[in-house]
Amino acid sequence: MNFSAIRSRISCITAIAWYAFIEALRNRLFLGVFLLALPFAAAAWTVDVYQLGFQTRLVSDAGLTLISTLGLLVVLFFSLDQIIPDIEKRTVYFIFTRMPSRHTYMIGRFFGIVATLFCLHVFLAGLLVMIIKLRTGAWFNEIPVAGLIIFLKQSLLVSIVMLLAACTSKIITVSLSVLIYVIGHGLDIFRMLAEQSGNTIVAFLLDLAGIILPDFSLYETRIMVMHEIPAQTSALLILAFYTFTAIFFYLAVGGAILKRRDL
């Protein structure tokens, strides 16, 4: 692949990502998600300046939980609007005639949603940090790090949703995405329960699932925030590498499925 081909591919990815990003910003649901931040801001403002510590950590944990929930809504609903409507409305035919490959289309759509997700996380995490700073006079450095970890987790979920959207309907995609999200958080617990009960077959199947499905328990932030435990740089780098590798795998599979579909 020569330089001009690489530049053409990057240009296509950028154009698709920008279009997907603008599409998401114009969506009323995205505006509604931002409006939901207002009660969260009001709750954070109730921190008692004379009782710092646990109360501040509690507000931070609640704020990060809300950020995670709102981000999850963006992932599920906006990712579905990236591929399935194009297939249903037949506009995908016109798009593919101008694309170097269907993998390019998949990657562009992915980056569009990730950019939307990034803006949401920066706004909400920044709002939480500034409110706590203005109210208590203290910087809570764990919030940006925890926000980054949540962003990595939800970026990984975006790639899974887009993989499913490339081969199934909306209802099946949402159902399987939620199922994978739940299993990914409790895979170790399910495996331990299966081993304790002596069910070796279920334990073996869970081990196989652990190879294919993502381990979302790696992205846990509550202990770090509640106990003010600083995150190690090496651990964050390993987590980022795991996330990018998994994203590459799911997008590659999704692009291959999209390529084999008779569209």
PDB file of C-alpha atoms in Angstrom:
ATOM      1  CA  MET A   1       0.000   0.000   0.000  1.00  0.00           C
ATOM      2  CA  ASN A   2       1.584   3.291  -1.143  1.00  0.00           C
ATOM      3  CA  PHE A   3       1.448   6.652   0.591  1.00  0.00           C
ATOM      4  CA  SER A   4      -1.387   8.029  -1.555  1.00  0.00           C
ATOM      5  CA  ALA A   5      -3.566   5.011  -0.737  1.00  0.00           C
ATOM      6  CA  ILE A   6      -2.881   5.440   2.982  1.00  0.00           C
ATOM      7  CA  ARG A   7      -3.680   9.148   2.764  1.00  0.00           C
ATOM      8  CA  SER A   8      -6.914   8.389   0.903  1.00  0.00           C
ATOM      9  CA  ARG A   9      -7.935   5.850   3.538  1.00  0.00           C
ATOM     10  CA  ILE A  10      -7.202   8.267   6.389  1.00  0.00           C
ATOM     11  CA  SER A  11      -9.151  10.994   4.595  1.00  0.00           C
ATOM     12  CA  CYS A  12     -12.182   8.693   4.258  1.00  0.00           C
ATOM     13  CA  ILE A  13     -11.996   7.664   7.921  1.00  0.00           C
ATOM     14  CA  THR A  14     -11.775  11.315   9.008  1.00  0.00           C
ATOM     15  CA  ALA A  15     -14.728  12.339   6.827  1.00  0.00           C
ATOM     16  CA  ILE A  16     -16.954   9.519   8.112  1.00  0.00           C
ATOM     17  CA  ALA A  17     -15.924  10.165  11.729  1.00  0.00           C
ATOM     18  CA  TRP A  18     -16.648  13.899  11.408  1.00  0.00           C
ATOM     19  CA  TYR A  19     -20.042  13.254   9.833  1.00  0.00           C
ATOM     20  CA  ALA A  20     -20.933  10.743  12.586  1.00  0.00           C
ATOM     21  CA  PHE A  21     -19.782  13.206  15.260  1.00  0.00           C
ATOM     22  CA  ILE A  22     -21.891  16.065  13.843  1.00  0.00           C
ATOM     23  CA  GLU A  23     -24.849  13.686  13.500  1.00  0.00           C
ATOM     24  CA  ALA A  24     -24.596  12.786  17.176  1.00  0.00           C
ATOM     25  CA  LEU A  25     -24.329  16.415  18.307  1.00  0.00           C
ATOM     26  CA  ARG A  26     -27.506  17.283  16.407  1.00  0.00           C
ATOM     27  CA  ASN A  27     -29.404  14.453  18.042  1.00  0.00           C
ATOM     28  CA  ARG A  28     -31.920  15.571  20.668  1.00  0.00           C
ATOM     29  CA  LEU A  29     -31.030  12.586  22.805  1.00  0.00           C
ATOM     30  CA  PHE A  30     -27.492  13.928  23.173  1.00  0.00           C
ATOM     31  CA  LEU A  31     -28.907  17.277  24.360  1.00  0.00           C
ATOM     32  CA  GLY A  32     -31.058  15.380  26.852  1.00  0.00           C
ATOM     33  CA  VAL A  33     -27.995  13.569  28.168  1.00  0.00           C
ATOM     34  CA  PHE A  34     -26.284  16.905  28.779  1.00  0.00           C
ATOM     35  CA  LEU A  35     -29.368  18.276  30.552  1.00  0.00           C
ATOM     36  CA  LEU A  36     -29.255  15.306  32.919  1.00  0.00           C
ATOM     37  CA  ALA A  37     -25.974  16.726  34.195  1.00  0.00           C
ATOM     38  CA  LEU A  38     -27.814  19.615  35.887  1.00  0.00           C
ATOM     39  CA  PRO A  39     -29.198  17.569  38.832  1.00  0.00           C
ATOM     40  CA  PHE A  40     -25.777  15.989  39.150  1.00  0.00           C
ATOM     41  CA  ALA A  41     -24.184  19.449  39.424  1.00  0.00           C
ATOM     42  CA  ALA A  42     -26.750  20.519  42.032  1.00  0.00           C
ATOM     43  CA  ALA A  43     -26.056  17.385  44.084  1.00  0.00           C
ATOM     44  CA  ALA A  44     -22.298  17.938  43.948  1.00  0.00           C
ATOM     45  CA  TRP A  45     -22.787  21.510  45.201  1.00  0.00           C
ATOM     46  CA  THR A  46     -24.284  20.207  48.458  1.00  0.00           C
ATOM     47  CA  VAL A  47     -20.892  19.017  49.704  1.00  0.00           C
ATOM     48  CA  ASP A  48     -20.347  20.361  53.206  1.00  0.00           C
ATOM     49  CA  VAL A  49     -17.136  22.411  53.198  1.00  0.00           C
ATOM     50  CA  TYR A  50     -16.588  21.602  56.873  1.00  0.00           C
ATOM     51  CA  GLN A  51     -16.773  17.845  56.421  1.00  0.00           C
ATOM     52  CA  LEU A  52     -14.383  17.024  53.601  1.00  0.00           C
ATOM     53  CA  GLY A  53     -13.095  13.521  53.013  1.00  0.00           C
ATOM     54  CA  PHE A  54     -15.707  10.805  52.890  1.00  0.00           C
ATOM     55  CA  GLN A  55     -18.504  13.129  51.771  1.00  0.00           C
ATOM     56  CA  THR A  56     -16.411  14.443  48.869  1.00  0.00           C
ATOM     57  CA  ARG A  57     -15.408  10.915  47.869  1.00  0.00           C
ATOM     58  CA  LEU A  58     -19.057   9.864  47.997  1.00  0.00           C
ATOM     59  CA  VAL A  59     -20.087  12.716  45.689  1.00  0.00           C
ATOM     60  CA  SER A  60     -17.192  11.886  43.355  1.00  0.00           C
ATOM     61  CA  ASP A  61     -18.196   8.234  43.214  1.00  0.00           C
ATOM     62  CA  ALA A  62     -21.836   9.147  42.555  1.00  0.00           C
ATOM     63  CA  GLY A  63     -20.755  11.602  39.858  1.00  0.00           C
ATOM     64  CA  LEU A  64     -18.560   9.015  38.134  1.00  0.00           C
ATOM     65  CA  THR A  65     -21.408   6.502  38.300  1.00  0.00           C
ATOM     66  CA  LEU A  66     -23.676   9.013  36.574  1.00  0.00           C
ATOM     67  CA  ILE A  67     -20.988   9.731  33.956  1.00  0.00           C
ATOM     68  CA  SER A  68     -20.680   6.000  33.326  1.00  0.00           C
ATOM     69  CA  THR A  69     -24.458   5.618  33.014  1.00  0.00           C
ATOM     70  CA  LEU A  70     -24.851   8.542  30.610  1.00  0.00           C
ATOM     71  CA  GLY A  71     -21.899   7.307  28.582  1.00  0.00           C
ATOM     72  CA  LEU A  72     -23.503   3.886  28.385  1.00  0.00           C
ATOM     73  CA  LEU A  73     -26.668   5.463  26.951  1.00  0.00           C
ATOM     74  CA  VAL A  74     -24.579   7.247  24.317  1.00  0.00           C
ATOM     75  CA  VAL A  75     -22.802   3.997  23.433  1.00  0.00           C
ATOM     76  CA  LEU A  76     -25.952   1.910  23.072  1.00  0.00           C
ATOM     77  CA  PHE A  77     -28.206   4.368  21.263  1.00  0.00           C
ATOM     78  CA  PHE A  78     -25.749   6.318  19.149  1.00  0.00           C
ATOM     79  CA  SER A  79     -23.719   3.294  18.032  1.00  0.00           C
ATOM     80  CA  LEU A  80     -26.913   1.682  16.739  1.00  0.00           C
ATOM     81  CA  ASP A  81     -27.580   4.768  14.606  1.00  0.00           C
ATOM     82  CA  GLN A  82     -24.256   4.440  12.819  1.00  0.00           C
ATOM     83  CA  ILE A  83     -24.583   1.252  10.741  1.00  0.00           C
ATOM     84  CA  ILE A  84     -28.086  -0.220  10.929  1.00  0.00           C
ATOM     85  CA  PRO A  85     -29.941   2.866   9.523  1.00  0.00           C
ATOM     86  CA  ASP A  86     -27.486   3.012   6.609  1.00  0.00           C
ATOM     87  CA  ILE A  87     -28.273  -0.613   5.802  1.00  0.00           C
ATOM     88  CA  GLU A  88     -32.032  -0.222   6.254  1.00  0.00           C
ATOM     89  CA  LYS A  89     -32.223   2.978   4.170  1.00  0.00           C
ATOM     90  CA  ARG A  90     -29.906   1.540   1.503  1.00  0.00           C
ATOM     91  CA  THR A  91     -27.619   4.579   1.763  1.00  0.00           C
ATOM     92  CA  VAL A  92     -24.790   2.182   2.514  1.00  0.00           C
ATOM     93  CA  TYR A  93     -24.585   1.316  -1.200  1.00  0.00           C
ATOM     94  CA  PHE A  94     -23.608   4.885  -2.073  1.00  0.00           C
ATOM     95  CA  ILE A  95     -21.130   5.033   0.815  1.00  0.00           C
ATOM     96  CA  PHE A  96     -19.376   1.792  -0.132  1.00  0.00           C
ATOM     97  CA  THR A  97     -18.845   2.964  -3.714  1.00  0.00           C
ATOM     98  CA  ARG A  98     -16.655   5.772  -2.342  1.00  0.00           C
ATOM     99  CA  MET A  99     -14.867   3.749   0.345  1.00  0.00           C
ATOM    100  CA  PRO A 100     -11.509   1.954  -0.138  1.00  0.00           C
ATOM    101  CA  SER A 101     -12.895  -0.885   2.021  1.00  0.00           C
ATOM    102  CA  ARG A 102     -15.703  -1.672   4.424  1.00  0.00           C
ATOM    103  CA  HIS A 103     -13.191  -1.742   7.262  1.00  0.00           C
ATOM    104  CA  THR A 104     -12.607   1.960   6.536  1.00  0.00           C
ATOM    105  CA  TYR A 105     -16.318   2.622   6.941  1.00  0.00           C
ATOM    106  CA  MET A 106     -16.412   0.696  10.226  1.00  0.00           C
ATOM    107  CA  ILE A 107     -13.373   2.511  11.651  1.00  0.00           C
ATOM    108  CA  GLY A 108     -14.740   5.912  10.645  1.00  0.00           C
ATOM    109  CA  ARG A 109     -18.078   5.269  12.321  1.00  0.00           C
ATOM    110  CA  PHE A 110     -16.263   4.030  15.421  1.00  0.00           C
ATOM    111  CA  PHE A 111     -14.149   7.171  15.761  1.00  0.00           C
ATOM    112  CA  GLY A 112     -17.230   9.350  15.305  1.00  0.00           C
ATOM    113  CA  ILE A 113     -18.925   7.781  18.319  1.00  0.00           C
ATOM    114  CA  VAL A 114     -15.718   7.760  20.356  1.00  0.00           C
ATOM    115  CA  ALA A 115     -15.286  11.498  19.672  1.00  0.00           C
ATOM    116  CA  THR A 116     -18.841  12.104  20.910  1.00  0.00           C
ATOM    117  CA  LEU A 117     -18.163   9.987  23.978  1.00  0.00           C
ATOM    118  CA  PHE A 118     -14.916  11.857  24.617  1.00  0.00           C
ATOM    119  CA  CYS A 119     -16.685  15.245  24.568  1.00  0.00           C
ATOM    120  CA  LEU A 120     -19.293  13.957  27.017  1.00  0.00           C
ATOM    121  CA  HIS A 121     -16.660  12.621  29.426  1.00  0.00           C
ATOM    122  CA  VAL A 122     -14.525  15.767  29.268  1.00  0.00           C
ATOM    123  CA  PHE A 123     -17.531  17.997  29.946  1.00  0.00           C
ATOM    124  CA  LEU A 124     -18.994  15.958  32.818  1.00  0.00           C
ATOM    125  CA  ALA A 125     -15.683  15.041  34.484  1.00  0.00           C
ATOM    126  CA  GLY A 126     -14.484  18.635  34.168  1.00  0.00           C
ATOM    127  CA  LEU A 127     -17.757  19.882  35.642  1.00  0.00           C
ATOM    128  CA  LEU A 128     -17.430  17.522  38.606  1.00  0.00           C
ATOM    129  CA  VAL A 129     -13.797  18.506  39.247  1.00  0.00           C
ATOM    130  CA  MET A 130     -14.536  22.241  39.081  1.00  0.00           C
ATOM    131  CA  ILE A 131     -17.595  22.044  41.344  1.00  0.00           C
ATOM    132  CA  ILE A 132     -15.666  20.142  44.012  1.00  0.00           C
ATOM    133  CA  LYS A 133     -12.731  22.557  43.652  1.00  0.00           C
ATOM    134  CA  LEU A 134     -14.943  25.652  43.968  1.00  0.00           C
ATOM    135  CA  ARG A 135     -16.920  24.161  46.852  1.00  0.00           C
ATOM    136  CA  THR A 136     -14.085  22.629  48.886  1.00  0.00           C
ATOM    137  CA  GLY A 137     -10.930  24.304  47.573  1.00  0.00           C
ATOM    138  CA  ALA A 138      -9.339  20.900  46.963  1.00  0.00           C
ATOM    139  CA  TRP A 139      -8.408  19.139  43.737  1.00  0.00           C
ATOM    140  CA  PHE A 140      -9.647  15.565  43.506  1.00  0.00           C
ATOM    141  CA  ASN A 141      -7.068  14.141  41.091  1.00  0.00           C
ATOM    142  CA  GLU A 142      -8.619  10.673  40.980  1.00  0.00           C
ATOM    143  CA  ILE A 143     -11.609  11.949  38.959  1.00  0.00           C
ATOM    144  CA  PRO A 144      -9.765  12.591  35.644  1.00  0.00           C
ATOM    145  CA  VAL A 145      -7.986   9.233  35.910  1.00  0.00           C
ATOM    146  CA  ALA A 146     -11.219   7.402  36.713  1.00  0.00           C
ATOM    147  CA  GLY A 147     -12.925   9.245  33.848  1.00  0.00           C
ATOM    148  CA  LEU A 148     -10.176   8.057  31.481  1.00  0.00           C
ATOM    149  CA  ILE A 149     -10.645   4.447  32.619  1.00  0.00           C
ATOM    150  CA  ILE A 150     -14.417   4.663  32.110  1.00  0.00           C
ATOM    151  CA  PHE A 151     -13.819   6.201  28.672  1.00  0.00           C
ATOM    152  CA  LEU A 152     -11.556   3.287  27.684  1.00  0.00           C
ATOM    153  CA  LYS A 153     -14.148   0.779  28.867  1.00  0.00           C
ATOM    154  CA  GLN A 154     -16.961   2.412  26.940  1.00  0.00           C
ATOM    155  CA  SER A 155     -14.810   2.792  23.807  1.00  0.00           C
ATOM    156  CA  LEU A 156     -14.315  -0.964  23.935  1.00  0.00           C
ATOM    157  CA  LEU A 157     -18.065  -1.423  24.280  1.00  0.00           C
ATOM    158  CA  VAL A 158     -18.598   0.790  21.203  1.00  0.00           C
ATOM    159  CA  SER A 159     -16.517  -1.612  19.096  1.00  0.00           C
ATOM    160  CA  ILE A 160     -18.598  -4.556  20.355  1.00  0.00           C
ATOM    161  CA  VAL A 161     -21.897  -2.795  19.601  1.00  0.00           C
ATOM    162  CA  MET A 162     -20.686  -1.937  16.100  1.00  0.00           C
ATOM    163  CA  LEU A 163     -19.602  -5.537  15.513  1.00  0.00           C
ATOM    164  CA  LEU A 164     -23.067  -6.758  16.488  1.00  0.00           C
ATOM    165  CA  ALA A 165     -24.773  -4.001  14.487  1.00  0.00           C
ATOM    166  CA  ALA A 166     -22.928  -5.169  11.376  1.00  0.00           C
ATOM    167  CA  CYS A 167     -24.630  -8.564  11.465  1.00  0.00           C
ATOM    168  CA  THR A 168     -27.843  -8.365  13.527  1.00  0.00           C
ATOM    169  CA  SER A 169     -30.948  -6.238  14.062  1.00  0.00           C
ATOM    170  CA  LYS A 170     -31.332  -3.425  16.602  1.00  0.00           C
ATOM    171  CA  ILE A 171     -33.159  -5.497  19.217  1.00  0.00           C
ATOM    172  CA  ILE A 172     -30.638  -8.335  19.070  1.00  0.00           C
ATOM    173  CA  THR A 173     -27.728  -5.888  19.126  1.00  0.00           C
ATOM    174  CA  VAL A 174     -29.000  -4.115  22.259  1.00  0.00           C
ATOM    175  CA  SER A 175     -29.814  -7.412  24.007  1.00  0.00           C
ATOM    176  CA  LEU A 176     -26.440  -9.003  23.250  1.00  0.00           C
ATOM    177  CA  SER A 177     -24.551  -5.804  24.108  1.00  0.00           C
ATOM    178  CA  VAL A 178     -26.172  -5.593  27.544  1.00  0.00           C
ATOM    179  CA  LEU A 179     -25.581  -9.323  28.097  1.00  0.00           C
ATOM    180  CA  ILE A 180     -21.895  -9.033  27.156  1.00  0.00           C
ATOM    181  CA  TYR A 181     -21.566  -5.951  29.375  1.00  0.00           C
ATOM    182  CA  VAL A 182     -23.019  -7.786  32.380  1.00  0.00           C
ATOM    183  CA  ILE A 183     -21.027 -10.975  31.773  1.00  0.00           C
ATOM    184  CA  GLY A 184     -17.848  -8.949  31.255  1.00  0.00           C
ATOM    185  CA  HIS A 185     -18.231  -7.419  34.727  1.00  0.00           C
ATOM    186  CA  GLY A 186     -18.884 -10.731  36.484  1.00  0.00           C
ATOM    187  CA  LEU A 187     -16.885 -13.249  34.466  1.00  0.00           C
ATOM    188  CA  ASP A 188     -14.421 -13.940  37.304  1.00  0.00           C
ATOM    189  CA  ILE A 189     -17.270 -14.313  39.814  1.00  0.00           C
ATOM    190  CA  PHE A 190     -19.180 -16.722  37.551  1.00  0.00           C
ATOM    191  CA  ARG A 191     -16.009 -18.752  36.974  1.00  0.00           C
ATOM    192  CA  MET A 192     -15.264 -18.948  40.713  1.00  0.00           C
ATOM    193  CA  LEU A 193     -18.830 -20.057  41.508  1.00  0.00           C
ATOM    194  CA  ALA A 194     -18.658 -22.737  38.812  1.00  0.00           C
ATOM    195  CA  GLU A 195     -15.358 -24.066  40.176  1.00  0.00           C
ATOM    196  CA  GLN A 196     -16.636 -24.074  43.760  1.00  0.00           C
ATOM    197  CA  SER A 197     -19.742 -26.001  42.735  1.00  0.00           C
ATOM    198  CA  GLY A 198     -17.600 -28.540  40.878  1.00  0.00           C
ATOM    199  CA  ASN A 199     -19.201 -27.819  37.515  1.00  0.00           C
ATOM    200  CA  THR A 200     -16.108 -28.218  35.341  1.00  0.00           C
ATOM    201  CA  ILE A 201     -17.993 -27.947  32.046  1.00  0.00           C
ATOM    202  CA  VAL A 202     -19.428 -24.532  32.902  1.00  0.00           C
ATOM    203  CA  ALA A 203     -16.032 -23.411  34.226  1.00  0.00           C
ATOM    204  CA  PHE A 204     -14.392 -24.518  30.961  1.00  0.00           C
ATOM    205  CA  LEU A 205     -17.001 -22.676  28.888  1.00  0.00           C
ATOM    206  CA  LEU A 206     -16.439 -19.547  30.980  1.00  0.00           C
ATOM    207  CA  ASP A 207     -12.687 -19.852  30.384  1.00  0.00           C
ATOM    208  CA  LEU A 208     -13.364 -19.953  26.647  1.00  0.00           C
ATOM    209  CA  ALA A 209     -15.694 -16.975  26.964  1.00  0.00           C
ATOM    210  CA  GLY A 210     -12.928 -15.106  28.786  1.00  0.00           C
ATOM    211  CA  ILE A 211     -10.744 -15.390  25.689  1.00  0.00           C
ATOM    212  CA  ILE A 212     -13.345 -13.879  23.356  1.00  0.00           C
ATOM    213  CA  LEU A 213     -15.352 -11.582  25.634  1.00  0.00           C
ATOM    214  CA  PRO A 214     -13.810  -8.476  27.251  1.00  0.00           C
ATOM    215  CA  ASP A 215     -13.081  -8.411  30.967  1.00  0.00           C
ATOM    216  CA  PHE A 216     -14.820  -5.225  32.080  1.00  0.00           C
ATOM    217  CA  SER A 217     -13.897  -5.865  35.718  1.00  0.00           C
ATOM    218  CA  LEU A 218     -10.418  -4.533  34.850  1.00  0.00           C
ATOM    219  CA  TYR A 219     -11.944  -1.065  34.551  1.00  0.00           C
ATOM    220  CA  GLU A 220     -13.239  -0.840  38.130  1.00  0.00           C
ATOM    221  CA  THR A 221     -12.680   2.651  39.598  1.00  0.00           C
ATOM    222  CA  ARG A 222     -14.751   2.720  42.803  1.00  0.00           C
ATOM    223  CA  ILE A 223     -12.003   1.450  45.121  1.00  0.00           C
ATOM    224  CA  MET A 224      -9.507   3.930  43.676  1.00  0.00           C
ATOM    225  CA  VAL A 225     -11.881   6.880  44.168  1.00  0.00           C
ATOM    226  CA  MET A 226     -13.310   5.956  47.566  1.00  0.00           C
ATOM    227  CA  HIS A 227      -9.890   5.207  49.107  1.00  0.00           C
ATOM    228  CA  GLU A 228      -7.937   7.837  47.125  1.00  0.00           C
ATOM    229  CA  ILE A 229      -5.530   5.241  45.742  1.00  0.00           C
ATOM    230  CA  PRO A 230      -3.383   6.740  42.961  1.00  0.00           C
ATOM    231  CA  ALA A 231      -3.390   4.771  39.720  1.00  0.00           C
ATOM    232  CA  GLN A 232      -0.027   3.426  38.568  1.00  0.00           C
ATOM    233  CA  THR A 233       1.129   4.700  35.168  1.00  0.00           C
ATOM    234  CA  SER A 234       2.265   1.216  34.156  1.00  0.00           C
ATOM    235  CA  ALA A 235      -1.164  -0.219  34.993  1.00  0.00           C
ATOM    236  CA  LEU A 236      -2.880   2.472  32.907  1.00  0.00           C
ATOM    237  CA  LEU A 237      -0.569   1.762  29.951  1.00  0.00           C
ATOM    238  CA  ILE A 238      -1.270  -1.974  30.151  1.00  0.00           C
ATOM    239  CA  LEU A 239      -5.008  -1.294  30.373  1.00  0.00           C
ATOM    240  CA  ALA A 240      -4.824   1.043  27.363  1.00  0.00           C
ATOM    241  CA  PHE A 241      -2.893  -1.586  25.370  1.00  0.00           C
ATOM    242  CA  TYR A 242      -5.471  -4.247  26.259  1.00  0.00           C
ATOM    243  CA  THR A 243      -8.291  -1.889  25.241  1.00  0.00           C
ATOM    244  CA  PHE A 244      -6.752  -0.931  21.891  1.00  0.00           C
ATOM    245  CA  THR A 245      -5.955  -4.562  21.078  1.00  0.00           C
ATOM    246  CA  ALA A 246      -9.514  -5.671  21.853  1.00  0.00           C
ATOM    247  CA  ILE A 247     -10.975  -2.754  19.860  1.00  0.00           C
ATOM    248  CA  PHE A 248      -8.811  -3.668  16.863  1.00  0.00           C
ATOM    249  CA  PHE A 249      -9.980  -7.286  17.094  1.00  0.00           C
ATOM    250  CA  TYR A 250     -13.701  -6.466  17.286  1.00  0.00           C
ATOM    251  CA  LEU A 251     -13.559  -3.856  14.514  1.00  0.00           C
ATOM    252  CA  ALA A 252     -11.595  -6.246  12.291  1.00  0.00           C
ATOM    253  CA  VAL A 253     -14.197  -8.973  12.813  1.00  0.00           C
ATOM    254  CA  GLY A 254     -17.035  -6.488  12.263  1.00  0.00           C
ATOM    255  CA  GLY A 255     -15.446  -5.225   9.058  1.00  0.00           C
ATOM    256  CA  ALA A 256     -14.959  -8.790   7.811  1.00  0.00           C
ATOM    257  CA  ILE A 257     -18.619  -9.607   8.514  1.00  0.00           C
ATOM    258  CA  LEU A 258     -19.734  -6.424   6.774  1.00  0.00           C
ATOM    259  CA  LYS A 259     -17.544  -7.319   3.811  1.00  0.00           C
ATOM    260  CA  ARG A 260     -19.174 -10.735   3.452  1.00  0.00           C
ATOM    261  CA  ARG A 261     -22.716  -9.402   3.682  1.00  0.00           C
ATOM    262  CA  ASP A 262     -24.580  -9.084   0.410  1.00  0.00           C
ATOM    263  CA  LEU A 263     -25.049  -5.307   0.471  1.00  0.00           C
TER     264      LEU A 263
END
